[in-house]
Amino acid sequence: MKYNRSEIMKKAWEMRKLSVRNLKGSKWEPTPFAECLRRAWKEAKEAVRIAAMVAESKKYEWGYIIPLWLLKEKEICRYDRIVNGECFIPESKIERSTKKAFRVYGEWFPMSQCDYIKVAV
């Protein structure tokens, strides 16, 4: 993992310029640069960790598996993606949903006959 050291140093200097701390009564001094640098590195590492978590979460997609016989019964010939011999409909394509059914391509499908699964993108 590579970090942009230039940006980290700029962030540390910015922190130092903006921060002051109280030492013994009314004497105000800037926060030591080492402490600002530690905070800047910590923020950079946290940003990388969060970016990795976001990238990991995008590898999978939730959606419904509609059996092909159900699509043929409703005379729908559009197949977005075939998974295990059945049509996979991602959540983003669902037009409307209730507790018992969801609507795709202008047709309602019962949830009791469809499986809700997570599929690798």
Coordinates of N, CA, C and O in Angstrom, one line a residue:
M1 N 0.8 -1.2 0.0 CA 0.0 0.0 0.0 C 0.9 1.2 0.0 O 1.7 1.4 0.9
K2 N 0.7 2.1 -1.0 CA 1.5 3.3 -1.1 C 0.6 4.5 -0.5 O -0.6 4.6 -0.8
Y3 N 1.3 5.4 0.2 CA 0.6 6.6 0.7 C 1.3 7.8 0.1 O 2.4 7.8 -0.3
N4 N 0.5 8.8 -0.1 CA 1.0 10.1 -0.6 C 1.7 10.9 0.5 O 1.0 11.6 1.2
R5 N 3.0 10.7 0.7 CA 3.7 11.3 1.8 C 3.6 12.8 1.7 O 3.6 13.5 2.7
S6 N 3.7 13.4 0.5 CA 3.6 14.8 0.4 C 2.3 15.4 1.0 O 2.3 16.4 1.7
E7 N 1.2 14.7 0.7 CA -0.1 15.1 1.2 C -0.2 15.0 2.7 O -0.7 15.8 3.4
I8 N 0.4 13.9 3.2 CA 0.5 13.7 4.7 C 1.3 14.8 5.4 O 0.8 15.3 6.4
M9 N 2.4 15.2 4.8 CA 3.2 16.2 5.4 C 2.5 17.6 5.3 O 2.5 18.3 6.3
K10 N 1.8 17.9 4.2 CA 1.0 19.1 4.1 C -0.1 19.1 5.2 O -0.3 20.2 5.8
K11 N -0.7 18.0 5.3 CA -1.8 17.9 6.3 C -1.2 18.1 7.7 O -1.8 18.8 8.6
A12 N -0.1 17.6 8.0 CA 0.6 17.7 9.4 C 0.9 19.2 9.6 O 0.7 19.7 10.7
W13 N 1.5 19.9 8.6 CA 1.8 21.3 8.8 C 0.6 22.1 8.9 O 0.6 23.1 9.7
E14 N -0.5 21.8 8.2 CA -1.7 22.5 8.4 C -2.3 22.4 9.8 O -2.8 23.3 10.4
M15 N -2.2 21.1 10.3 CA -2.7 20.9 11.7 C -1.8 21.7 12.7 O -2.4 22.3 13.6
R16 N -0.5 21.7 12.4 CA 0.3 22.5 13.4 C 0.0 24.0 13.4 O 0.0 24.6 14.4
K17 N -0.2 24.5 12.2 CA -0.6 25.9 12.1 C -1.9 26.3 12.8 O -2.0 27.4 13.3
L18 N -2.8 25.4 12.7 CA -4.2 25.6 13.2 C -4.3 25.3 14.7 O -5.3 25.7 15.3
S19 N -3.4 24.5 15.2 CA -3.6 24.0 16.6 C -2.7 24.7 17.6 O -1.5 25.0 17.3
V20 N -3.2 24.9 18.7 CA -2.4 25.4 19.8 C -2.8 24.7 21.1 O -4.0 24.2 21.2
R21 N -2.0 24.6 22.1 CA -2.3 23.9 23.3 C -1.9 24.8 24.5 O -1.0 25.6 24.4
N22 N -2.5 24.6 25.6 CA -2.3 25.4 26.8 C -1.2 24.7 27.6 O -1.4 23.5 28.0
L23 N -0.1 25.3 27.9 CA 0.9 24.8 28.8 C 1.0 25.7 30.0 O 1.4 26.8 29.9
K24 N 0.7 25.2 31.2 CA 0.9 25.8 32.4 C 0.3 27.2 32.5 O 1.0 28.2 32.2
G25 N -0.9 27.3 32.7 CA -1.6 28.6 32.8 C -1.9 29.3 31.5 O -2.5 28.8 30.7
S26 N -1.4 30.5 31.4 CA -1.8 31.3 30.2 C -0.8 31.3 29.1 O -0.9 31.9 28.1
K27 N 0.2 30.4 29.2 CA 1.2 30.3 28.1 C 0.7 29.4 27.0 O 0.4 28.2 27.2
W28 N 0.5 29.9 25.8 CA 0.0 29.1 24.7 C 1.1 28.8 23.7 O 1.9 29.6 23.3
E29 N 1.2 27.5 23.3 CA 2.3 27.1 22.4 C 1.6 26.2 21.3 O 0.6 25.5 21.6
P30 N 2.2 26.2 20.2 CA 1.7 25.3 19.1 C 1.9 23.8 19.5 O 2.8 23.5 20.2
T31 N 1.0 22.9 19.0 CA 1.2 21.5 19.2 C 2.5 21.0 18.6 O 2.8 21.5 17.5
P32 N 3.2 20.1 19.2 CA 4.5 19.7 18.6 C 4.2 19.0 17.2 O 3.2 18.4 17.0
F33 N 5.1 19.2 16.3 CA 5.0 18.7 14.9 C 4.9 17.2 14.9 O 4.1 16.6 14.1
A34 N 5.6 16.5 15.8 CA 5.6 15.1 15.8 C 4.1 14.5 16.1 O 3.7 13.6 15.5
E35 N 3.4 15.2 17.0 CA 2.1 14.8 17.3 C 1.2 15.1 16.1 O 0.3 14.2 15.8
C36 N 1.3 16.2 15.4 CA 0.5 16.5 14.2 C 0.8 15.5 13.1 O -0.1 15.0 12.4
L37 N 2.1 15.1 13.0 CA 2.5 14.1 12.0 C 1.8 12.7 12.3 O 1.3 12.0 11.4
R38 N 1.8 12.4 13.6 CA 1.2 11.1 14.0 C -0.3 11.1 13.6 O -0.8 10.1 13.1
R39 N -1.0 12.2 13.9 CA -2.4 12.3 13.6 C -2.6 12.3 12.0 O -3.6 11.6 11.6
A40 N -1.8 12.9 11.3 CA -1.9 12.9 9.8 C -1.7 11.5 9.3 O -2.5 11.1 8.4
W41 N -0.8 10.8 9.8 CA -0.6 9.4 9.3 C -1.8 8.5 9.7 O -2.2 7.7 9.0
K42 N -2.3 8.7 10.9 CA -3.4 8.0 11.4 C -4.6 8.2 10.5 O -5.3 7.3 10.1
E43 N -4.9 9.5 10.1 CA -6.0 9.8 9.2 C -5.8 9.2 7.8 O -6.7 8.7 7.2
A44 N -4.6 9.2 7.3 CA -4.3 8.6 6.0 C -4.5 7.1 6.0 O -5.2 6.5 5.1
K45 N -4.1 6.4 7.1 CA -4.3 5.0 7.2 C -5.8 4.7 7.3 O -6.3 3.7 6.8
E46 N -6.5 5.5 8.1 CA -8.0 5.3 8.2 C -8.7 5.5 6.9 O -9.6 4.7 6.6
A47 N -8.3 6.4 6.1 CA -8.9 6.7 4.8 C -8.6 5.5 3.9 O -9.6 5.1 3.2
V48 N -7.5 4.9 3.9 CA -7.2 3.7 3.1 C -8.0 2.6 3.5 O -8.5 1.8 2.7
R49 N -8.1 2.4 4.9 CA -8.9 1.3 5.4 C -10.4 1.4 5.0 O -11.0 0.4 4.5
I50 N -10.9 2.6 5.0 CA -12.3 2.8 4.6 C -12.5 2.6 3.1 O -13.5 2.0 2.7
A51 N -11.6 3.0 2.3 CA -11.6 2.8 0.9 C -11.6 1.4 0.6 O -12.3 0.9 -0.3
A52 N -10.8 0.6 1.3 CA -10.8 -0.9 1.1 C -12.1 -1.5 1.4 O -12.5 -2.4 0.7
M53 N -12.7 -1.1 2.5 CA -14.0 -1.6 2.9 C -15.1 -1.3 1.9 O -15.9 -2.2 1.6
V54 N -15.0 -0.1 1.3 CA -16.0 0.3 0.3 C -15.8 -0.6 -0.9 O -16.8 -1.1 -1.5
A55 N -14.6 -0.8 -1.3 CA -14.3 -1.6 -2.5 C -14.7 -3.0 -2.3 O -15.2 -3.7 -3.2
E56 N -14.5 -3.5 -1.1 CA -14.9 -4.9 -0.8 C -16.4 -5.1 -0.9 O -16.9 -6.1 -1.3
S57 N -17.1 -4.1 -0.4 CA -18.6 -4.2 -0.4 C -19.2 -4.1 -1.8 O -20.3 -4.6 -2.0
K58 N -18.5 -3.5 -2.7 CA -19.0 -3.4 -4.1 C -18.7 -4.7 -4.9 O -19.1 -4.7 -6.1
K59 N -18.1 -5.7 -4.4 CA -17.8 -6.9 -5.1 C -19.0 -7.8 -5.2 O -19.0 -8.7 -6.0
Y60 N -20.0 -7.5 -4.4 CA -21.2 -8.4 -4.4 C -22.4 -7.5 -4.6 O -22.4 -6.3 -4.3
E61 N -23.5 -8.1 -5.1 CA -24.7 -7.4 -5.4 C -25.9 -8.3 -4.9 O -25.9 -9.5 -5.2
W62 N -26.8 -7.7 -4.2 CA -28.0 -8.4 -3.8 C -29.1 -8.3 -4.8 O -29.2 -7.3 -5.5
G63 N -29.9 -9.4 -4.9 CA -31.0 -9.3 -5.9 C -31.8 -10.6 -5.8 O -31.6 -11.4 -4.9
Y64 N -32.7 -10.7 -6.7 CA -33.7 -11.9 -6.7 C -33.4 -12.8 -7.9 O -33.0 -12.3 -9.0
I65 N -33.5 -14.1 -7.6 CA -33.4 -15.1 -8.7 C -34.9 -15.4 -9.1 O -35.6 -15.9 -8.2
I66 N -35.2 -15.2 -10.3 CA -36.5 -15.5 -10.8 C -36.4 -16.8 -11.7 O -35.6 -16.8 -12.6
P67 N -37.2 -17.8 -11.4 CA -37.1 -19.0 -12.3 C -37.5 -18.7 -13.7 O -38.4 -17.8 -13.9
L68 N -36.9 -19.3 -14.6 CA -37.1 -19.0 -16.1 C -38.6 -19.4 -16.4 O -39.2 -18.7 -17.2
W69 N -39.1 -20.4 -15.8 CA -40.5 -20.8 -16.1 C -41.5 -19.7 -15.7 O -42.5 -19.5 -16.4
L70 N -41.2 -19.0 -14.7 CA -42.0 -17.9 -14.3 C -41.9 -16.7 -15.3 O -42.9 -16.0 -15.6
L71 N -40.7 -16.5 -15.8 CA -40.6 -15.4 -16.8 C -41.3 -15.8 -18.1 O -42.0 -14.9 -18.7
K72 N -41.2 -17.1 -18.5 CA -41.9 -17.5 -19.7 C -43.4 -17.5 -19.5 O -44.1 -17.1 -20.5
E73 N -43.9 -17.8 -18.3 CA -45.3 -17.7 -18.1 C -45.9 -16.3 -18.2 O -47.0 -16.1 -18.7
K74 N -45.1 -15.3 -17.8 CA -45.5 -13.9 -17.9 C -45.1 -13.3 -19.3 O -45.2 -12.1 -19.5
E75 N -44.5 -14.1 -20.1 CA -44.1 -13.7 -21.5 C -43.1 -12.6 -21.5 O -43.2 -11.6 -22.2
I76 N -42.1 -12.7 -20.6 CA -41.0 -11.8 -20.6 C -39.7 -12.5 -21.1 O -39.4 -13.5 -20.6
C77 N -39.1 -11.9 -22.1 CA -38.0 -12.5 -22.8 C -36.7 -11.8 -22.4 O -35.6 -12.2 -22.9
R78 N -36.7 -10.8 -21.5 CA -35.5 -10.1 -21.2 C -34.8 -10.9 -20.0 O -35.4 -11.1 -19.0
Y79 N -33.5 -11.2 -20.2 CA -32.7 -11.8 -19.1 C -31.5 -10.9 -18.9 O -30.7 -10.7 -19.8
D80 N -31.4 -10.4 -17.7 CA -30.2 -9.5 -17.4 C -29.0 -10.4 -17.2 O -28.0 -10.2 -17.9
R81 N -29.1 -11.4 -16.4 CA -28.0 -12.2 -16.1 C -28.5 -13.6 -15.7 O -29.4 -13.7 -14.8
I82 N -27.9 -14.6 -16.2 CA -28.4 -16.0 -15.8 C -27.4 -16.5 -14.8 O -26.2 -16.5 -14.9
V83 N -28.0 -17.0 -13.7 CA -27.2 -17.5 -12.6 C -27.8 -18.9 -12.3 O -29.0 -19.0 -11.9
N84 N -27.0 -19.9 -12.4 CA -27.5 -21.3 -12.1 C -28.8 -21.7 -12.9 O -29.7 -22.3 -12.4
G85 N -28.9 -21.2 -14.1 CA -30.0 -21.6 -15.0 C -31.3 -20.7 -14.7 O -32.3 -21.0 -15.2
E86 N -31.1 -19.7 -13.9 CA -32.2 -18.8 -13.6 C -31.8 -17.3 -13.8 O -30.7 -17.0 -13.8
C87 N -32.8 -16.5 -13.9 CA -32.6 -15.1 -14.2 C -32.3 -14.3 -12.9 O -33.1 -14.4 -11.9
F88 N -31.2 -13.6 -12.8 CA -30.9 -12.8 -11.7 C -31.3 -11.3 -11.9 O -30.9 -10.7 -12.9
I89 N -32.1 -10.8 -11.0 CA -32.5 -9.4 -11.1 C -31.9 -8.6 -9.9 O -32.2 -8.9 -8.8
P90 N -31.0 -7.7 -10.2 CA -30.4 -6.9 -9.1 C -31.4 -6.0 -8.5 O -32.4 -5.6 -9.1
E91 N -31.2 -5.6 -7.2 CA -32.1 -4.7 -6.5 C -32.3 -3.4 -7.2 O -33.4 -2.8 -7.1
S92 N -31.3 -2.9 -7.9 CA -31.4 -1.6 -8.6 C -32.4 -1.6 -9.7 O -32.9 -0.6 -10.1
K93 N -32.8 -2.8 -10.2 CA -33.7 -2.9 -11.3 C -35.2 -3.0 -10.9 O -36.1 -2.9 -11.7
I94 N -35.4 -3.3 -9.6 CA -36.7 -3.4 -9.0 C -37.4 -2.1 -9.0 O -36.9 -1.1 -8.4
E95 N -38.6 -2.1 -9.7 CA -39.4 -0.8 -9.8 C -40.1 -0.5 -8.5 O -40.2 0.6 -8.0
R96 N -40.7 -1.6 -7.9 CA -41.5 -1.4 -6.7 C -41.5 -2.7 -5.9 O -41.4 -3.8 -6.5
S97 N -41.6 -2.6 -4.6 CA -41.6 -3.8 -3.8 C -42.6 -3.7 -2.6 O -42.8 -2.6 -2.1
T98 N -43.2 -4.8 -2.3 CA -44.1 -4.9 -1.1 C -43.6 -6.1 -0.3 O -42.5 -6.6 -0.6
K99 N -44.3 -6.4 0.7 CA -43.9 -7.5 1.6 C -44.0 -8.9 0.9 O -43.2 -9.8 1.2
K100 N -44.9 -9.0 -0.1 CA -45.1 -10.3 -0.7 C -44.7 -10.4 -2.2 O -44.6 -11.5 -2.7
A101 N -44.4 -9.2 -2.8 CA -44.1 -9.3 -4.2 C -43.3 -8.0 -4.6 O -43.1 -7.1 -3.8
F102 N -42.6 -8.1 -5.8 CA -41.9 -7.0 -6.3 C -42.2 -6.9 -7.8 O -42.6 -7.9 -8.5
R103 N -42.0 -5.7 -8.4 CA -42.3 -5.4 -9.8 C -41.0 -5.2 -10.6 O -40.2 -4.3 -10.2
V104 N -40.9 -5.9 -11.7 CA -39.7 -5.7 -12.6 C -40.3 -5.8 -14.0 O -41.2 -6.7 -14.3
Y105 N -39.8 -5.0 -14.9 CA -40.3 -5.0 -16.3 C -41.8 -4.8 -16.4 O -42.4 -5.3 -17.3
G106 N -42.4 -4.1 -15.4 CA -43.8 -3.9 -15.4 C -44.7 -5.0 -15.0 O -45.9 -5.0 -15.0
E107 N -44.1 -6.1 -14.5 CA -44.8 -7.3 -14.1 C -44.5 -7.6 -12.6 O -43.4 -7.3 -12.1
W108 N -45.5 -8.1 -11.9 CA -45.3 -8.4 -10.5 C -44.8 -9.9 -10.3 O -45.4 -10.8 -11.0
F109 N -43.9 -10.1 -9.4 CA -43.4 -11.5 -9.2 C -43.5 -11.8 -7.7 O -43.1 -10.9 -6.9
P110 N -44.1 -12.9 -7.3 CA -44.2 -13.2 -5.9 C -42.9 -13.6 -5.3 O -42.1 -14.3 -5.9
M111 N -42.6 -13.1 -4.1 CA -41.3 -13.4 -3.4 C -41.2 -14.8 -2.9 O -40.2 -15.3 -2.8
S112 N -42.4 -15.5 -2.8 CA -42.4 -16.8 -2.3 C -41.8 -17.8 -3.4 O -41.3 -18.9 -3.0
Q113 N -41.8 -17.4 -4.6 CA -41.2 -18.2 -5.7 C -39.9 -17.8 -6.2 O -39.3 -18.4 -7.0
C114 N -39.3 -16.7 -5.6 CA -38.0 -16.2 -5.9 C -37.1 -16.2 -4.7 O -37.5 -16.0 -3.6
D115 N -35.8 -16.4 -5.0 CA -34.8 -16.4 -3.9 C -34.1 -15.1 -3.9 O -33.7 -14.5 -4.9
Y116 N -33.8 -14.6 -2.7 CA -33.0 -13.4 -2.5 C -31.6 -13.8 -2.1 O -31.4 -14.4 -1.1
I117 N -30.7 -13.5 -3.0 CA -29.3 -13.9 -2.8 C -28.3 -12.8 -3.1 O -28.6 -11.8 -3.7
K118 N -27.1 -13.1 -2.7 CA -25.9 -12.2 -3.0 C -25.1 -12.9 -4.1 O -24.7 -14.0 -3.9
V119 N -24.8 -12.1 -5.1 CA -24.0 -12.7 -6.3 C -22.8 -11.8 -6.5 O -22.8 -10.6 -6.4
A120 N -21.7 -12.5 -6.8 CA -20.5 -11.8 -7.1 C -20.6 -11.0 -8.4 O -21.2 -11.5 -9.4
V121 N -20.1 -9.7 -8.4 CA -20.3 -8.9 -9.6 C -19.2 -9.2 -10.6 O -18.1 -9.6 -10.4

